[in-house]
PDB file of C-alpha atoms in Angstrom:
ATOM      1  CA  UNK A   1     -15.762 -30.901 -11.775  1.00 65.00           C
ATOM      2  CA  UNK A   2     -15.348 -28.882  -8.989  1.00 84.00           C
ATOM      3  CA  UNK A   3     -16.177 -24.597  -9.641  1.00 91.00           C
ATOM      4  CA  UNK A   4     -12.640 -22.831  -9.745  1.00 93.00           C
ATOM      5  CA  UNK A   5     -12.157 -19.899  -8.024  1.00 95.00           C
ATOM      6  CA  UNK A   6      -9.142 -17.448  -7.376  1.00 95.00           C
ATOM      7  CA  UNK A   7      -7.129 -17.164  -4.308  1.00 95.00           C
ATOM      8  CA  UNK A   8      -9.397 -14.343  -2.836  1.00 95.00           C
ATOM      9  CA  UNK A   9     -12.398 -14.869  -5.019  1.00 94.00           C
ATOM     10  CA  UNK A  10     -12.007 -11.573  -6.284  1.00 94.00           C
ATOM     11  CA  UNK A  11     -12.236  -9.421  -3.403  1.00 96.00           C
ATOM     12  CA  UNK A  12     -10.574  -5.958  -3.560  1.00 96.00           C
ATOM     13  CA  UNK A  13      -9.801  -3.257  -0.865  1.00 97.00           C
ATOM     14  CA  UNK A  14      -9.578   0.415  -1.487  1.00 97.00           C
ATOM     15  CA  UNK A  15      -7.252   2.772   0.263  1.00 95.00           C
ATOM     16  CA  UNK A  16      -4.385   4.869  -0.697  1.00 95.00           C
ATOM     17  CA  UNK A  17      -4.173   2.514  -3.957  1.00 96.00           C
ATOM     18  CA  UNK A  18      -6.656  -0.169  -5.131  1.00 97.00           C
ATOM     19  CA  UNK A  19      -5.664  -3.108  -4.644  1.00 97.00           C
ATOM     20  CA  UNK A  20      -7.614  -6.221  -6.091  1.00 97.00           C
ATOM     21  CA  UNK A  21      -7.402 -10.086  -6.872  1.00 97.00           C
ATOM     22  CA  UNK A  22      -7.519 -10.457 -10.840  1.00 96.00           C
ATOM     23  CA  UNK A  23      -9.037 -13.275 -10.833  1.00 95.00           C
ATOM     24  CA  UNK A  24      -8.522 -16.221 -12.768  1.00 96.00           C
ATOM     25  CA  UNK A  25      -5.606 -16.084 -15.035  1.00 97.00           C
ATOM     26  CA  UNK A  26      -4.136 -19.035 -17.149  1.00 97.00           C
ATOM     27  CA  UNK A  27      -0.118 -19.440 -16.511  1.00 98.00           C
ATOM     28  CA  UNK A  28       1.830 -21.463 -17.982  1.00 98.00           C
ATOM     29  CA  UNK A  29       5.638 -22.353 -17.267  1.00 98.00           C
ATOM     30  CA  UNK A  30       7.864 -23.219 -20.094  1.00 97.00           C
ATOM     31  CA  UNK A  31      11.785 -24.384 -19.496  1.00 97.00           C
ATOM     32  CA  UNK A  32      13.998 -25.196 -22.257  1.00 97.00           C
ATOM     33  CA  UNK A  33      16.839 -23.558 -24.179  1.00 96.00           C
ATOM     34  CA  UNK A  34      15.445 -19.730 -24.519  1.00 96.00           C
ATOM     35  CA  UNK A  35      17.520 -19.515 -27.870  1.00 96.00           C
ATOM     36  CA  UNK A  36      16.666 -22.132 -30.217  1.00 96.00           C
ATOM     37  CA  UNK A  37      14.475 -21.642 -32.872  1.00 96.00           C
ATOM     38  CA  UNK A  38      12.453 -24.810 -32.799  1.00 96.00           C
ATOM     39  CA  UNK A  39      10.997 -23.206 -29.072  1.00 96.00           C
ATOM     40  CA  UNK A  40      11.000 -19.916 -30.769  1.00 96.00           C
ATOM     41  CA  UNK A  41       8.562 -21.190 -33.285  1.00 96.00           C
ATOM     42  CA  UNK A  42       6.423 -23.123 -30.316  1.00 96.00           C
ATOM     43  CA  UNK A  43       5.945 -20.181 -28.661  1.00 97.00           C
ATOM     44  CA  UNK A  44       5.067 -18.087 -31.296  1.00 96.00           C
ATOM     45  CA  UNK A  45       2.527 -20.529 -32.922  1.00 96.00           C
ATOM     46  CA  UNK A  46       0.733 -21.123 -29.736  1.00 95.00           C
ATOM     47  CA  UNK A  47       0.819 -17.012 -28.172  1.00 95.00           C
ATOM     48  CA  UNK A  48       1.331 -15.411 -31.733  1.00 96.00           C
ATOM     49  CA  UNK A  49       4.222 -13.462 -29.731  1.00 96.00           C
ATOM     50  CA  UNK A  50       8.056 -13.643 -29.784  1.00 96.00           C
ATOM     51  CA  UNK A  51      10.264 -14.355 -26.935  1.00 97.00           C
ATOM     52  CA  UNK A  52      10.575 -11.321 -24.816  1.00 97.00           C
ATOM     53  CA  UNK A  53      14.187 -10.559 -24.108  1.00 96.00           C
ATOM     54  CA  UNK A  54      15.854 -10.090 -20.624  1.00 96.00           C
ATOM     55  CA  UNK A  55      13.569  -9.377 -17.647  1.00 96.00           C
ATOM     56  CA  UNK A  56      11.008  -8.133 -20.215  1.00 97.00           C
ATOM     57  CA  UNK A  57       7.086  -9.095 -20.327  1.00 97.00           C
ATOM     58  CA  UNK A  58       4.971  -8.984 -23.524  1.00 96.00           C
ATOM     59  CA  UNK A  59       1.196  -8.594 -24.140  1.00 96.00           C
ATOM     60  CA  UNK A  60      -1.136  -8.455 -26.269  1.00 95.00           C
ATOM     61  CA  UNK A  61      -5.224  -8.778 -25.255  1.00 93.00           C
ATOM     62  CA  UNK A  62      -4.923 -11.678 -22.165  1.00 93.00           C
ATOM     63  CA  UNK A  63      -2.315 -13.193 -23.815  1.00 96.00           C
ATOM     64  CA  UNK A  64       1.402 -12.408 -22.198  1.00 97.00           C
ATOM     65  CA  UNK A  65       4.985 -13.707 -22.042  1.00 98.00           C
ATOM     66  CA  UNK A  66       7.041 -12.832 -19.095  1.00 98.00           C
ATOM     67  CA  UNK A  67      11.438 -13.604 -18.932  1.00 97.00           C
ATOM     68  CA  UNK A  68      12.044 -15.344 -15.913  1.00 97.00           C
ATOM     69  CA  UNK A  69      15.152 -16.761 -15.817  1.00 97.00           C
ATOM     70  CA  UNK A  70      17.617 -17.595 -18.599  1.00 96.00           C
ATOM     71  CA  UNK A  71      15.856 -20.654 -19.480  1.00 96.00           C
ATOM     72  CA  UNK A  72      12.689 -20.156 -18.238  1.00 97.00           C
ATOM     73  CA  UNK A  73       9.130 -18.081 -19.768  1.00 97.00           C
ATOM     74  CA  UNK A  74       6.015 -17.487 -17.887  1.00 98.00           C
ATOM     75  CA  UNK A  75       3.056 -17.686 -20.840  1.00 98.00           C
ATOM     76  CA  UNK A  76      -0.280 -15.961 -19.675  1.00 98.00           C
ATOM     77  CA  UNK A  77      -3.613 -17.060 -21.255  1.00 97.00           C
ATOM     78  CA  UNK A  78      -7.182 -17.178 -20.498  1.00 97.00           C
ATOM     79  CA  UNK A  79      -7.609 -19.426 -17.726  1.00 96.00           C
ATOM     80  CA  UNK A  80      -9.541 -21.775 -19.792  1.00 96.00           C
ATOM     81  CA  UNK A  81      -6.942 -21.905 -22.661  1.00 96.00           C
ATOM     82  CA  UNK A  82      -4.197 -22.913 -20.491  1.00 97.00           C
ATOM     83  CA  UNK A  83      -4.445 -26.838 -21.057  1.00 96.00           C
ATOM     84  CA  UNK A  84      -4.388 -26.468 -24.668  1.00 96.00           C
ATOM     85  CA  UNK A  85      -1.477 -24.341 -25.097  1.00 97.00           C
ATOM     86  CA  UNK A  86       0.074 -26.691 -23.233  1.00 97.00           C
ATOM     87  CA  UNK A  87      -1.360 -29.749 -25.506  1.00 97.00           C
ATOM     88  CA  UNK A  88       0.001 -27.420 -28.096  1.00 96.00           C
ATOM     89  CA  UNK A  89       3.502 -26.474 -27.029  1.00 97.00           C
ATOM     90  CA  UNK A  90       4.096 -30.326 -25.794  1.00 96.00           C
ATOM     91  CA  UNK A  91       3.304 -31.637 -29.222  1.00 96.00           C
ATOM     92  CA  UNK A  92       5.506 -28.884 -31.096  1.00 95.00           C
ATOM     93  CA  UNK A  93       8.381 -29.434 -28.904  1.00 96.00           C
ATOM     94  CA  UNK A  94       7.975 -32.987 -28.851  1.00 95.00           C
ATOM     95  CA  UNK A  95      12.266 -34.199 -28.774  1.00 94.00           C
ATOM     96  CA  UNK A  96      13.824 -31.133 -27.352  1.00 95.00           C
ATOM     97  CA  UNK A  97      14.545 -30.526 -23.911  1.00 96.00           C
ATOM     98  CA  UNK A  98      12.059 -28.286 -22.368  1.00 97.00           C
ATOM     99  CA  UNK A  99       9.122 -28.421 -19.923  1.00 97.00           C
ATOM    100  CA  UNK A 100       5.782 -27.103 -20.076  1.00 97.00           C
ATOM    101  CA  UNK A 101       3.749 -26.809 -17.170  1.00 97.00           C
ATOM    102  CA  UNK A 102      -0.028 -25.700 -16.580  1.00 97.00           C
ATOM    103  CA  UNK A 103       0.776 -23.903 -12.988  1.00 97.00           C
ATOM    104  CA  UNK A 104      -2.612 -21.797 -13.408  1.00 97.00           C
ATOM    105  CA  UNK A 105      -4.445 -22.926 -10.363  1.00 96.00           C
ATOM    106  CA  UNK A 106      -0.576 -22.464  -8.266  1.00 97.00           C
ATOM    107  CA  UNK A 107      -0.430 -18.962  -8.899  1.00 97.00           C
ATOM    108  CA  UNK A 108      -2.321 -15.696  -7.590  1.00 97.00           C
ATOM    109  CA  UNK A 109      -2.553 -12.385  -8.958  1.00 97.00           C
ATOM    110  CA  UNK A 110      -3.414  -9.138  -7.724  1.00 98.00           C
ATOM    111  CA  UNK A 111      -3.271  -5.803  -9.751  1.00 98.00           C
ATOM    112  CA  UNK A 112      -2.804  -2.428  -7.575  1.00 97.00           C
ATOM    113  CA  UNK A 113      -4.103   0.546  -9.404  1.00 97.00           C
ATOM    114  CA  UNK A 114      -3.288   4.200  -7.676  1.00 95.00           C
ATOM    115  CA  UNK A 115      -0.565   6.755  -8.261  1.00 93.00           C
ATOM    116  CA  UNK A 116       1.033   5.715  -5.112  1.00 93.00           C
ATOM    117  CA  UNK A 117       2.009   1.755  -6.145  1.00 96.00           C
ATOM    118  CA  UNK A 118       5.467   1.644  -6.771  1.00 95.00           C
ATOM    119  CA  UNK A 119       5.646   3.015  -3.001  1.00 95.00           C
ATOM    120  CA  UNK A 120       3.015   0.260  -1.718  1.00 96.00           C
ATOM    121  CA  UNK A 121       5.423  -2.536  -3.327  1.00 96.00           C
ATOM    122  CA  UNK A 122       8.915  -0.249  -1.578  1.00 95.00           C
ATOM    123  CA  UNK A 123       7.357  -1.149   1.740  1.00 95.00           C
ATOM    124  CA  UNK A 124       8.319  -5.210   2.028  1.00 94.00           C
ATOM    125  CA  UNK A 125      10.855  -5.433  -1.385  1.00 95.00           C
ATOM    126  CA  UNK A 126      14.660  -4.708  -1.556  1.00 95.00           C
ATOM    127  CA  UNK A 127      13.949  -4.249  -5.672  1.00 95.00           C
ATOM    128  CA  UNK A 128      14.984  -0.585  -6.738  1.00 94.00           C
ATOM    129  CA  UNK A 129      11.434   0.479  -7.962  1.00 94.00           C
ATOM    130  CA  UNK A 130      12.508   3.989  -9.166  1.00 93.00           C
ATOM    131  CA  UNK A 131      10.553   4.928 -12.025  1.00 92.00           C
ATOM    132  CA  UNK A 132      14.545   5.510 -13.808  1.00 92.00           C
ATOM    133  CA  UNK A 133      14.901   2.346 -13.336  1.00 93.00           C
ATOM    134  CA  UNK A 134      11.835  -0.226 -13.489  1.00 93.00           C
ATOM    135  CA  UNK A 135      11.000   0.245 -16.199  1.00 91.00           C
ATOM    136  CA  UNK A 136       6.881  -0.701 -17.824  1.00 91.00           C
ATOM    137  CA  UNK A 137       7.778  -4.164 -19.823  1.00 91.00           C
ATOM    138  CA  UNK A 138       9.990  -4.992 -17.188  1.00 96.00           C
ATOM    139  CA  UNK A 139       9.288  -7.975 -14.996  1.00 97.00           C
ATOM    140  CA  UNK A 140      10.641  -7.945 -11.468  1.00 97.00           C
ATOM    141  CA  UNK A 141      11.385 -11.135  -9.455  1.00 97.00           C
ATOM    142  CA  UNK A 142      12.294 -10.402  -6.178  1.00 97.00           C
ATOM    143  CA  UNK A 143      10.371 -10.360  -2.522  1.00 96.00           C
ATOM    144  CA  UNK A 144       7.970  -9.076  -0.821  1.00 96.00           C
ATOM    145  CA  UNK A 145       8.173  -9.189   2.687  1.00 93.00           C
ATOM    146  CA  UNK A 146       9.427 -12.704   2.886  1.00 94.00           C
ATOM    147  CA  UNK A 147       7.851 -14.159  -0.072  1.00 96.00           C
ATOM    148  CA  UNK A 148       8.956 -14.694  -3.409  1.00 96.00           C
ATOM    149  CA  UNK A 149       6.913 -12.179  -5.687  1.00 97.00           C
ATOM    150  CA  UNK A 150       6.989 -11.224  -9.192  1.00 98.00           C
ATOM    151  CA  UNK A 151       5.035  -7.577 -10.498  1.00 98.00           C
ATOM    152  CA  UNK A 152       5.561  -5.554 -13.581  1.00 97.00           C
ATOM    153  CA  UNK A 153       3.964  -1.986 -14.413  1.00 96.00           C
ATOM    154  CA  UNK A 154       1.111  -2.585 -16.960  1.00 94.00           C
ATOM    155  CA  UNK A 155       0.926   1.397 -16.790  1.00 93.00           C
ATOM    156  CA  UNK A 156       2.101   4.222 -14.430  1.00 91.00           C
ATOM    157  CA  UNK A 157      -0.339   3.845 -11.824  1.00 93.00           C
ATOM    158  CA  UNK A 158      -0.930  -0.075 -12.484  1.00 96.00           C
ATOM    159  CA  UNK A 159       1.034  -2.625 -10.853  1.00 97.00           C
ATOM    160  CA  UNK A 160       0.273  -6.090 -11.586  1.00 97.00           C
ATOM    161  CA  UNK A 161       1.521  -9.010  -9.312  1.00 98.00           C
ATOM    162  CA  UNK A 162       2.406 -12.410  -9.240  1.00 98.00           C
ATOM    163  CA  UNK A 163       2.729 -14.983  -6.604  1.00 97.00           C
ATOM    164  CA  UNK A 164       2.681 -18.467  -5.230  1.00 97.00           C
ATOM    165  CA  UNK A 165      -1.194 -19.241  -4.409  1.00 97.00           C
ATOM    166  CA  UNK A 166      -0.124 -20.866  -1.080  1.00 97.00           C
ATOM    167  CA  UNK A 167       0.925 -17.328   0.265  1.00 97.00           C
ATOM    168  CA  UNK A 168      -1.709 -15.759  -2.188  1.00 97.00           C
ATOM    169  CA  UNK A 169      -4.368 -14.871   1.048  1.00 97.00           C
ATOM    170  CA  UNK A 170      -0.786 -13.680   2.876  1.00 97.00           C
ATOM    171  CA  UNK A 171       0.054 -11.199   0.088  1.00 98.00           C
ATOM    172  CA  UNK A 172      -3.413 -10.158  -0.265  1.00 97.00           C
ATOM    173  CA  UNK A 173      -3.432  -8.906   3.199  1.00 97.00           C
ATOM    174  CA  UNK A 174      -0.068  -7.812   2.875  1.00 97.00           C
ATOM    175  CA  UNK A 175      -0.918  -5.200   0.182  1.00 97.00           C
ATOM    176  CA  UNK A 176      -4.088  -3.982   2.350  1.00 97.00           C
ATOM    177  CA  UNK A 177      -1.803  -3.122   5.230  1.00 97.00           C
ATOM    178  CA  UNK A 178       0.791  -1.826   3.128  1.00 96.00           C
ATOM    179  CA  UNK A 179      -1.977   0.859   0.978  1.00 96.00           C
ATOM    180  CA  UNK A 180      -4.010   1.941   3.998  1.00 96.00           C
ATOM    181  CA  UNK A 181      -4.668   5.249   3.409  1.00 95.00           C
ATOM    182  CA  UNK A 182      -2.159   7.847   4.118  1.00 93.00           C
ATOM    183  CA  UNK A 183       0.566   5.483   4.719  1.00 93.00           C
ATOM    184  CA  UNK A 184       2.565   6.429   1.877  1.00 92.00           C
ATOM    185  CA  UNK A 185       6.219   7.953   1.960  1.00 88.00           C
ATOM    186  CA  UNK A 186       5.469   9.689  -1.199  1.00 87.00           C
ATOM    187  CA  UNK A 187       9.197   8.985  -2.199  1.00 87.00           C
ATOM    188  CA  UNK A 188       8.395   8.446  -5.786  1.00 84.00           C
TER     189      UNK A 188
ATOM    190  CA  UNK B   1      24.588  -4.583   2.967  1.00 82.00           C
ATOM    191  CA  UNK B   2      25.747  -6.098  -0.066  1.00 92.00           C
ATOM    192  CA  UNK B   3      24.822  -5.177  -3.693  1.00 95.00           C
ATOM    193  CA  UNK B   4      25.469  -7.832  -6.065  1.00 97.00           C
ATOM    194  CA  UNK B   5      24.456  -7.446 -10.164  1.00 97.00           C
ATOM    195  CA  UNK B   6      23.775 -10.919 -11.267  1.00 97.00           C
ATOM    196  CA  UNK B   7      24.890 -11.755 -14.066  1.00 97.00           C
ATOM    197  CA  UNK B   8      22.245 -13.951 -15.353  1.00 96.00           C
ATOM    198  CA  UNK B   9      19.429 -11.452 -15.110  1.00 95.00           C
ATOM    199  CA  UNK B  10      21.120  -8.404 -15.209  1.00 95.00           C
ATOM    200  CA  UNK B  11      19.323  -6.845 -11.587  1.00 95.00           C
ATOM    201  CA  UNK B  12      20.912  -5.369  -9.122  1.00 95.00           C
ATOM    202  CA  UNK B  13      20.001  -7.891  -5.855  1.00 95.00           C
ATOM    203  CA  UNK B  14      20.176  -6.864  -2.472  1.00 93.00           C
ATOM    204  CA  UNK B  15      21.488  -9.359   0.019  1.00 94.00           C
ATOM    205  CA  UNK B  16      18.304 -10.137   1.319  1.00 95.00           C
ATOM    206  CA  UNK B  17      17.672 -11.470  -2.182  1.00 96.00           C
ATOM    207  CA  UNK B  18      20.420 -13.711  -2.439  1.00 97.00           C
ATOM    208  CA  UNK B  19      21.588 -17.197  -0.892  1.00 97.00           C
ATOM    209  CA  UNK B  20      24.820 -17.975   0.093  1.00 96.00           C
ATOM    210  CA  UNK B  21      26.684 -20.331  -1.264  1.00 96.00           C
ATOM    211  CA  UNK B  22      30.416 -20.081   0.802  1.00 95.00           C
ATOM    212  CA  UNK B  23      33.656 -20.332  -1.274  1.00 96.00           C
ATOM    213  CA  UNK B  24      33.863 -20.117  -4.677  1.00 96.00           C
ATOM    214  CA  UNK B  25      36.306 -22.581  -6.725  1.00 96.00           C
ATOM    215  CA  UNK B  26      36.788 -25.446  -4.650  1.00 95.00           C
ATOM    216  CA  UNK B  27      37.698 -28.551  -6.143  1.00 94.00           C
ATOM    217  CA  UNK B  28      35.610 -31.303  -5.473  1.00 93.00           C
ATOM    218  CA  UNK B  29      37.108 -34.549  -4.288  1.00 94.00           C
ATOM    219  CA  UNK B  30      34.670 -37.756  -3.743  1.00 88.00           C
ATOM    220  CA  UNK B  31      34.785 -41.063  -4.178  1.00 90.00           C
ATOM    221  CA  UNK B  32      38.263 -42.354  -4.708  1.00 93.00           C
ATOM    222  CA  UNK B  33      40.263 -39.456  -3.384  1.00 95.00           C
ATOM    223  CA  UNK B  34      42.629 -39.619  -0.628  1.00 96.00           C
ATOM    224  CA  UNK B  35      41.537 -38.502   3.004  1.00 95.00           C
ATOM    225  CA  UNK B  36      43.297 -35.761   3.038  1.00 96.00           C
ATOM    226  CA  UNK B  37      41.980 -34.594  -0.317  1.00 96.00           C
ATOM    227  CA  UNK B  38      38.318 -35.518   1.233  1.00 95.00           C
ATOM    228  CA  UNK B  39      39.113 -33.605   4.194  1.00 95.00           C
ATOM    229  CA  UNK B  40      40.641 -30.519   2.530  1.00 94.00           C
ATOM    230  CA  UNK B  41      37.573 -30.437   0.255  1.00 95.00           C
ATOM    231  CA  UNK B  42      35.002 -30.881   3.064  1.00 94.00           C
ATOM    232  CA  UNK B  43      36.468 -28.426   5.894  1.00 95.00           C
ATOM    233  CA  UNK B  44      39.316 -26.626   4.514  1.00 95.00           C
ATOM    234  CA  UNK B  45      38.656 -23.110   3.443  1.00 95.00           C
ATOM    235  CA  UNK B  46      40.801 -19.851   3.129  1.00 93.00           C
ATOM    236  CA  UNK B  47      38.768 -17.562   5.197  1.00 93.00           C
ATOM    237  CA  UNK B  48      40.619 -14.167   4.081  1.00 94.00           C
ATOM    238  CA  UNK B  49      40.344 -10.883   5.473  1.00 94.00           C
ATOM    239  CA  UNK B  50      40.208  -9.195   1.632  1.00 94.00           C
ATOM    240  CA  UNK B  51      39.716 -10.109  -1.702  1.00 96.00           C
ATOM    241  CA  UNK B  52      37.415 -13.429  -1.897  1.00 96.00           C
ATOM    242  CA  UNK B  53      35.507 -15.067  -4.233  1.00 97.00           C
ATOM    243  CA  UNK B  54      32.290 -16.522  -3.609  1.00 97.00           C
ATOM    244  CA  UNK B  55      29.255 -18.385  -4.993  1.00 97.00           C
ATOM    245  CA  UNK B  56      25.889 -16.700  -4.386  1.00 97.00           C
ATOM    246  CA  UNK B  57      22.503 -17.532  -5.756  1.00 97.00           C
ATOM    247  CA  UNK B  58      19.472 -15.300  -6.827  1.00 97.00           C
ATOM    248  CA  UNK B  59      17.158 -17.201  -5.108  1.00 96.00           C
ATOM    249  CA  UNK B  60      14.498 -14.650  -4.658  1.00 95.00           C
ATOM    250  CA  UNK B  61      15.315 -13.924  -8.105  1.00 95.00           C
ATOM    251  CA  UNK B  62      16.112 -15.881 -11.814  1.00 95.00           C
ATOM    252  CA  UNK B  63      17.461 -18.854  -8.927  1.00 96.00           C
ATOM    253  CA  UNK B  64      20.900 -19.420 -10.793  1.00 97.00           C
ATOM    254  CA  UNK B  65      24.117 -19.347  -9.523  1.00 98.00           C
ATOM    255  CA  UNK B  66      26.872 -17.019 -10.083  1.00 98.00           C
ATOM    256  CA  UNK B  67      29.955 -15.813  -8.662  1.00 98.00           C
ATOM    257  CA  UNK B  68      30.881 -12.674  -7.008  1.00 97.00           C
ATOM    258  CA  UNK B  69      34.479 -11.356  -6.206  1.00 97.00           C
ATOM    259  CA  UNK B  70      34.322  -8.659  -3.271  1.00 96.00           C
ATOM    260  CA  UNK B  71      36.303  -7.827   0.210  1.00 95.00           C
ATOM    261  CA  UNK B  72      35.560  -9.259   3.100  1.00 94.00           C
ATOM    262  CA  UNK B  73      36.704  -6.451   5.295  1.00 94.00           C
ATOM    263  CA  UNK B  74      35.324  -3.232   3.092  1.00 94.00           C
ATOM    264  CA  UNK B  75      32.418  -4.836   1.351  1.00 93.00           C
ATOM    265  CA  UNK B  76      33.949  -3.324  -1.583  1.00 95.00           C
ATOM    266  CA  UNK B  77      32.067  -5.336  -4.711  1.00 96.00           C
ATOM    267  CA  UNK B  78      34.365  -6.123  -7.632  1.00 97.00           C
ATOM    268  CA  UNK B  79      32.820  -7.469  -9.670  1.00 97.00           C
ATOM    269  CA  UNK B  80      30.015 -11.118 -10.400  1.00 97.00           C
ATOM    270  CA  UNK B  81      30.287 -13.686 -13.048  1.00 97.00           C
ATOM    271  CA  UNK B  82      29.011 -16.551 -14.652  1.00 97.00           C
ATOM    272  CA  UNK B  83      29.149 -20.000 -12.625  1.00 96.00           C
ATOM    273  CA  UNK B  84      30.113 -22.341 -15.563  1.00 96.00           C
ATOM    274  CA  UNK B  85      33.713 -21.508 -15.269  1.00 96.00           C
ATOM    275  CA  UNK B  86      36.425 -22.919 -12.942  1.00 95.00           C
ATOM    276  CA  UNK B  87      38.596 -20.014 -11.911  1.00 95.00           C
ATOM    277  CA  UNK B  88      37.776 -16.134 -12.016  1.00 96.00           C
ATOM    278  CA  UNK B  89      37.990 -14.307 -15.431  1.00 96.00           C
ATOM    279  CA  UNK B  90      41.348 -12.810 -16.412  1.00 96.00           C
ATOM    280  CA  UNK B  91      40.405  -8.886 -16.615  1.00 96.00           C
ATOM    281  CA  UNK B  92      38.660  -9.551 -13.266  1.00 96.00           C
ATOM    282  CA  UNK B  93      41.663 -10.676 -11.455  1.00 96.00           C
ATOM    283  CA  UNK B  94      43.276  -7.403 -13.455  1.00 96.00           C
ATOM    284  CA  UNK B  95      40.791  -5.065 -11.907  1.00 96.00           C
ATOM    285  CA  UNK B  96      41.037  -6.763  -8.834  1.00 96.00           C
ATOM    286  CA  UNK B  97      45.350  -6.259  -8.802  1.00 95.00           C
ATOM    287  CA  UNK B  98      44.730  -2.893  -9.657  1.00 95.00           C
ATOM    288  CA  UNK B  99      43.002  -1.662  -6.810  1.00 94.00           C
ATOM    289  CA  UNK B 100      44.793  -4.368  -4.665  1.00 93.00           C
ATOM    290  CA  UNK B 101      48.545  -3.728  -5.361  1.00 93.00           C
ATOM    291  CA  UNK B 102      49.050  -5.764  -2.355  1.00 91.00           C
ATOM    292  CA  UNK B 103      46.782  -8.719  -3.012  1.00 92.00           C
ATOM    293  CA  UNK B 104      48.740 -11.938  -3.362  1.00 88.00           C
ATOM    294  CA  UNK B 105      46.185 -13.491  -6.203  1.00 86.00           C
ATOM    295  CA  UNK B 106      44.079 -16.263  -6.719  1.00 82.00           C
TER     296      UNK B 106
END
């Protein structure tokens, strides 16, 4: 078995924020009908959390749920744990209509820590990052330059974000340009 | 630039967000229909300079469809809604008349 590493093997760069690849983090997709009560249940035997409602992201020590879409939740786990829960949610939902996929080793994700990170992120994404209006718990899907991205704020100066591993080492470099030091608009 | 809400997610998306998806409510003819029906479904569409309705998707987004009503010629937004439905909703077309006296409908 080969030795699995993140997108950018953990490297991190430090200027007007800090911004660093987390590492390896279990993900795992689930699609199916957001509102019955036999996925309900799955979800909450496996993560020991409920469904978040809309756009919202849940945590609790590694273990997450993010909204997505209207049928569609984002479950993060150790990276270890994420064939299981999916072993787990597959045999519980076993005759529905859903999908559960391990997509830990298709993701990146890089946290930015700094005062100034909801400005790094306004550089290259059309999402209103206002602090009236994204919210912590929120989840935003949107872009970033021209890549599909996803980031919450795990606190006020802690941005966490999601991506596609295939244009993980792109965003990585992305975010260095985008915190060099000084750089910021200070808009925020 | 455009500023649609979708409805499915409840974000305001910027254009740059979004995919096109050209006319909204066209009936589908295939297999079985007559050419001109074909034809009319394939090529024909009403191209106004005003109200319009459209199909957009939030493809940097949730990804579903939905529909937005807005004017071609003022950007003005009136208003997005779900996709599963064949014609635009009632208080929509209302608003819509409202600030359109002069609109002919849908």
């Amino acid at each position: 078995m080969s030795n699995a590493i993140s997108v950018k093997n953990g490297a991190e760069f430090n200027g007007a924020v800090r911004v660093s690849d987390a590492g390896l983090k279990g993900m795992i997709t689930l699609r199916g009908d957001l509102s019955s009560t036999k996925l309900a249940a799955a979800v909450q035997e496996t993560t020991g959390l409920a469904i978040p409602s809309r756009r919202e992201i849940v945590f609790k020590g590694e273990t997450g749920i993010a909204w997505m879409s209207p049928d569609e939740l984002l479950i993060f786990c150790a990276y270890e744990q994420a064939e299981m829960q999916v072993a787990a949610l597959t045999e519980t939902l076993t005759g529905s209509h859903f999908l559960a996929v391990n997509v830990s080793d298709a993701r990146a994700q890089f946290s930015l820590h700094g005062a100034g990170v909801r400005e790094v992120i306004a550089k290259g994404s059309p999402a209103n990052l206002s602090p009236a209006v994204l919210n912590p718990h929120e989840i935003r899907r949107t872009r970033l330059g021209q890549v599909a991205v996803a980031f919450w704020l795990s606190a006020d100066d802690r941005l966490e974000l999601v991506c596609f591993r295939s244009v993980g080492a792109f965003v990585y470099d992305w975010l260095c340009i985008a915190a060099a030091k000084d750089s910021l608009p200070e808009v925020y | 630039m455009l500023l649609l809400t979708c409805p499915c997610c409840g974000v305001d998306a910027d254009e740059t967000e979004l995919a096109p998806g050209g006319e909204a409510h066209v009936t589908r003819f295939g297999a079985g229909a007559s050419d001109d029906d074909f034809e009319g479904y394939l090529f024909h569409r009403k191209n106004p300079k005003g109200v319009h309705f459209e199909r957009w998707r939030h493809a940097m987004g949730c990804g579903k469809w939905f529909h937005a009503a807005r004017a071609t010629d003022t950007l003005e937004v009136f208003g997005t809604y779900s996709a599963q439905v064949l014609a635009p909703p009632k208080d929509l077309i209302e608003k819509i008349k409202l600030k359109r006296p002069d609109w002919e409908g849908f």
